[in-house]
């Protein structure tokens, strides 16, 4: 929900924004609310997931691996479409400032920088302007072969940035769940990834992480907001089927 009482909705071929008020600002009593803005695609988009930045930018992940970036002003057409590598995107996240996107697939995370320099040498963002081929090379986050075996080759679930809701602060960590494990990457190291370690298609790949284990599969893992964990650099709440844990670094 946003301050103007609107919210976003998503299905396989539709992305839209609803407004629960009438034009006069009153809550509607009509049980059927038509969406205010958006688009019904005839076929082929196969949307799976979405996330929003602090400024209202919208990132959408699709079954074919495509990542679409929408501005805060319109949902009818993506400003930038980033092709994937064939693996379905099951979850997405975006930094508060809208400068980085995180896409989760079963076997890897993909980190995409959305800022670039346009043809006139000006700073630009793929959420607001078409990025084309001027964007930076995506980074991949993968497990080492021995840890892939350790986790039973189970899929990655819900990769997330650390929780920031204030301008001027930067996300510092990334976490993803895989089987009974939580895996944590240092985001600053990911951003500075070089081409020394390469993976699919020659993409920079980071396999420098912290991995922790629980007695049962992790349902979800999320960072605690800095406001509620002022003494922890990266405090994570981990949920399994029957328990809750707090991991503090």
Coordinates of C-alpha atoms in Angstrom, one line a residue:
X1 CA 0.0 0.0 0.0
X2 CA 1.1 3.6 -0.7
X3 CA 0.2 6.8 1.0
X4 CA -2.3 7.6 -1.7
X5 CA -4.3 4.4 -0.9
X6 CA -3.3 2.6 -4.1
X7 CA -1.8 -0.9 -4.4
X8 CA -0.4 -3.1 -7.2
X9 CA -1.7 -6.4 -8.5
X10 CA -0.1 -9.0 -10.7
X11 CA -1.0 -12.2 -12.4
X12 CA 0.5 -14.1 -15.4
X13 CA -0.4 -11.5 -18.0
X14 CA -1.6 -8.5 -16.1
X15 CA 0.1 -5.7 -14.1
X16 CA -2.1 -3.1 -12.6
X17 CA -2.7 -0.4 -9.9
X18 CA -5.9 -0.1 -7.9
X19 CA -7.3 2.9 -6.1
X20 CA -9.7 2.1 -3.3
X21 CA -11.1 5.6 -3.2
X22 CA -13.6 7.5 -5.4
X23 CA -12.4 10.6 -7.3
X24 CA -13.5 12.7 -4.3
X25 CA -11.2 10.9 -2.0
X26 CA -13.8 8.8 -0.2
X27 CA -13.6 5.0 0.3
X28 CA -15.8 3.3 -2.3
X29 CA -18.7 1.1 -1.1
X30 CA -18.8 -0.8 -4.4
X31 CA -17.5 -4.3 -3.8
X32 CA -16.1 -4.4 -7.4
X33 CA -13.2 -2.0 -7.8
X34 CA -11.8 -1.5 -11.3
X35 CA -8.1 -1.0 -11.6
X36 CA -6.9 2.6 -12.2
X37 CA -3.9 1.9 -14.4
X38 CA -2.2 -1.1 -16.0
X39 CA -2.3 -3.5 -18.9
X40 CA -3.8 -6.8 -19.8
X41 CA -1.3 -8.5 -22.1
X42 CA -2.8 -11.0 -24.5
X43 CA -0.2 -13.7 -23.9
X44 CA 3.4 -14.4 -23.4
X45 CA 4.5 -12.3 -20.4
X46 CA 4.1 -15.1 -17.8
X47 CA 4.7 -12.7 -14.8
X48 CA 5.8 -14.5 -11.6
X49 CA 6.7 -11.8 -9.1
X50 CA 7.2 -8.1 -8.5
X51 CA 8.8 -5.6 -6.0
X52 CA 8.8 -1.8 -5.6
X53 CA 11.5 0.8 -4.7
X54 CA 11.2 3.7 -2.3
X55 CA 10.2 6.0 -5.3
X56 CA 7.6 3.6 -6.6
X57 CA 9.6 2.0 -9.4
X58 CA 8.3 -1.5 -10.2
X59 CA 10.4 -4.5 -11.1
X60 CA 8.7 -7.7 -12.5
X61 CA 10.2 -11.1 -13.0
X62 CA 8.8 -13.6 -15.5
X63 CA 8.8 -17.3 -16.1
X64 CA 11.2 -17.0 -19.1
X65 CA 13.7 -15.2 -16.9
X66 CA 13.0 -11.7 -18.3
X67 CA 13.2 -8.8 -15.8
X68 CA 11.1 -5.8 -16.6
X69 CA 11.5 -2.3 -15.2
X70 CA 8.5 0.1 -14.9
X71 CA 8.6 3.7 -14.0
X72 CA 6.4 5.1 -11.1
X73 CA 4.3 7.0 -13.6
X74 CA 3.0 4.2 -15.9
X75 CA 2.5 0.5 -15.9
X76 CA 1.4 0.1 -19.5
X77 CA 4.9 -0.5 -20.9
X78 CA 8.2 -1.4 -19.3
X79 CA 10.9 1.2 -19.7
X80 CA 13.6 -1.5 -19.8
X81 CA 13.4 -5.3 -20.5
X82 CA 16.4 -7.3 -19.4
X83 CA 16.6 -10.8 -20.9
X84 CA 17.3 -13.7 -18.6
X85 CA 19.3 -16.9 -19.2
X86 CA 16.2 -19.1 -19.5
X87 CA 15.7 -19.9 -15.8
X88 CA 12.4 -18.7 -14.4
X89 CA 12.6 -15.8 -12.0
X90 CA 10.7 -16.8 -8.9
X91 CA 11.3 -13.7 -6.7
X92 CA 12.6 -10.2 -7.2
X93 CA 13.7 -7.4 -4.9
X94 CA 15.0 -3.9 -5.5
X95 CA 17.1 -1.5 -3.4
X96 CA 15.3 1.4 -1.8
X97 CA 17.0 3.9 -4.1
X98 CA 16.1 1.8 -7.2
X99 CA 19.7 1.4 -8.3
X100 CA 20.0 -2.4 -8.0
X101 CA 17.6 -5.3 -8.7
X102 CA 17.9 -8.8 -7.3
X103 CA 16.3 -11.7 -9.1
X104 CA 16.0 -15.2 -7.7
X105 CA 16.1 -18.4 -9.8
X106 CA 16.4 -22.0 -8.6
X107 CA 20.1 -22.3 -9.0
X108 CA 21.5 -18.7 -8.8
X109 CA 20.7 -15.1 -7.9
X110 CA 21.2 -12.4 -10.5
X111 CA 22.1 -8.8 -9.4
X112 CA 21.4 -6.1 -11.9
X113 CA 22.6 -2.5 -11.8
X114 CA 19.8 -0.2 -13.2
X115 CA 21.9 3.0 -13.5
X116 CA 23.9 3.8 -16.5
X117 CA 25.3 6.7 -18.6
X118 CA 23.2 7.8 -21.5
X119 CA 24.4 8.8 -25.0
X120 CA 24.8 12.4 -23.8
X121 CA 26.9 11.5 -20.8
X122 CA 24.1 12.0 -18.3
X123 CA 23.3 9.7 -15.4
X124 CA 20.2 7.7 -16.1
X125 CA 18.1 4.8 -14.6
X126 CA 16.6 1.9 -16.5
X127 CA 13.3 2.4 -14.5
X128 CA 12.8 5.8 -15.9
X129 CA 14.5 5.5 -19.4
X130 CA 15.2 2.6 -21.8
X131 CA 18.6 1.2 -20.9
X132 CA 19.2 -0.8 -24.0
X133 CA 22.7 -2.2 -24.2
X134 CA 24.3 0.6 -22.1
X135 CA 23.8 -1.2 -18.8
X136 CA 26.5 -3.0 -16.7
X137 CA 27.0 -6.7 -16.9
X138 CA 24.8 -8.6 -14.3
X139 CA 26.5 -10.4 -11.4
X140 CA 25.6 -13.9 -10.4
X141 CA 25.5 -15.3 -6.9
X142 CA 26.0 -19.1 -6.8
X143 CA 26.9 -21.8 -4.3
X144 CA 30.2 -23.7 -4.5
X145 CA 29.8 -27.3 -5.8
X146 CA 30.4 -28.7 -2.3
X147 CA 27.7 -26.5 -0.8
X148 CA 25.3 -27.3 -3.6
X149 CA 25.7 -31.0 -2.6
X150 CA 25.4 -30.0 1.1
X151 CA 22.0 -28.4 0.5
X152 CA 20.7 -31.4 -1.5
X153 CA 20.6 -29.3 -4.7
X154 CA 17.4 -27.7 -3.4
X155 CA 16.2 -24.4 -5.1
X156 CA 17.0 -20.9 -3.9
X157 CA 13.9 -19.2 -2.4
X158 CA 13.2 -15.5 -2.0
X159 CA 16.5 -13.7 -2.3
X160 CA 16.3 -10.3 -0.4
X161 CA 18.4 -7.2 0.2
X162 CA 18.8 -5.9 3.8
X163 CA 15.8 -3.7 4.8
X164 CA 16.3 0.0 4.2
X165 CA 13.4 2.5 4.2
X166 CA 15.4 5.8 4.5
X167 CA 17.2 7.9 1.8
X168 CA 20.9 8.2 2.3
X169 CA 21.4 4.6 3.6
X170 CA 22.5 1.7 1.6
X171 CA 21.7 -2.0 1.7
X172 CA 24.7 -4.0 2.8
X173 CA 23.7 -7.7 2.6
X174 CA 21.7 -10.2 0.5
X175 CA 20.1 -13.4 2.0
X176 CA 18.5 -16.4 0.3
X177 CA 17.0 -19.6 1.6
X178 CA 17.9 -23.0 0.2
X179 CA 16.7 -26.1 1.9
X180 CA 17.5 -25.9 5.6
X181 CA 20.2 -23.3 5.0
X182 CA 20.4 -19.5 4.8
X183 CA 23.1 -18.0 2.6
X184 CA 24.3 -14.5 3.1
X185 CA 26.4 -12.3 0.7
X186 CA 28.1 -9.0 1.4
X187 CA 26.5 -6.7 -1.1
X188 CA 29.4 -4.3 -1.2
X189 CA 31.6 -7.1 -2.4
X190 CA 29.0 -8.2 -4.9
X191 CA 28.9 -4.7 -6.4
X192 CA 32.6 -4.6 -6.9
X193 CA 32.7 -8.0 -8.6
X194 CA 35.4 -8.4 -11.3
X195 CA 35.7 -10.8 -14.2
X196 CA 38.2 -13.0 -12.4
X197 CA 35.5 -15.5 -11.6
X198 CA 33.1 -16.2 -14.5
X199 CA 30.0 -18.3 -15.0
X200 CA 27.2 -18.5 -17.5
X201 CA 27.9 -16.4 -20.6
X202 CA 31.1 -14.9 -19.0
X203 CA 29.1 -13.1 -16.2
X204 CA 31.0 -12.1 -13.0
X205 CA 30.1 -14.7 -10.3
X206 CA 30.4 -14.3 -6.5
X207 CA 30.8 -17.5 -4.4
X208 CA 32.0 -15.7 -1.2
X209 CA 29.3 -16.1 1.3
X210 CA 28.3 -17.2 4.8
X211 CA 26.1 -20.3 5.1
X212 CA 24.1 -21.4 8.2
X213 CA 22.1 -24.5 8.8
X214 CA 18.9 -25.3 10.7
X215 CA 17.3 -28.7 11.6
X216 CA 14.5 -28.3 9.1
X217 CA 13.9 -26.5 5.8
X218 CA 13.8 -22.7 5.9
X219 CA 10.4 -21.3 4.9
X220 CA 11.7 -17.7 4.7
X221 CA 14.5 -15.5 5.8
X222 CA 14.3 -11.7 6.0
X223 CA 16.5 -8.9 7.4
X224 CA 15.3 -7.0 10.5
X225 CA 14.9 -3.3 10.0
X226 CA 17.8 -1.3 11.4
X227 CA 15.4 0.6 13.6
X228 CA 14.6 -2.5 15.6
X229 CA 18.1 -4.0 15.5
X230 CA 20.4 -0.9 16.1
X231 CA 23.3 -3.0 17.5
X232 CA 23.3 -5.6 14.7
X233 CA 25.0 -5.0 11.4
X234 CA 22.9 -7.6 9.7
X235 CA 20.1 -9.2 11.9
X236 CA 18.1 -11.8 10.1
X237 CA 14.8 -13.5 11.1
X238 CA 14.7 -17.1 9.9
X239 CA 11.4 -19.0 9.8
X240 CA 11.3 -22.8 9.6
X241 CA 8.1 -24.9 9.6
X242 CA 8.0 -25.0 13.4
X243 CA 10.4 -22.3 14.7
X244 CA 11.7 -18.7 14.5
X245 CA 15.3 -17.8 14.8
X246 CA 17.4 -14.6 14.8
X247 CA 20.8 -14.5 13.2
X248 CA 22.9 -11.6 14.0
X249 CA 26.3 -10.9 12.4

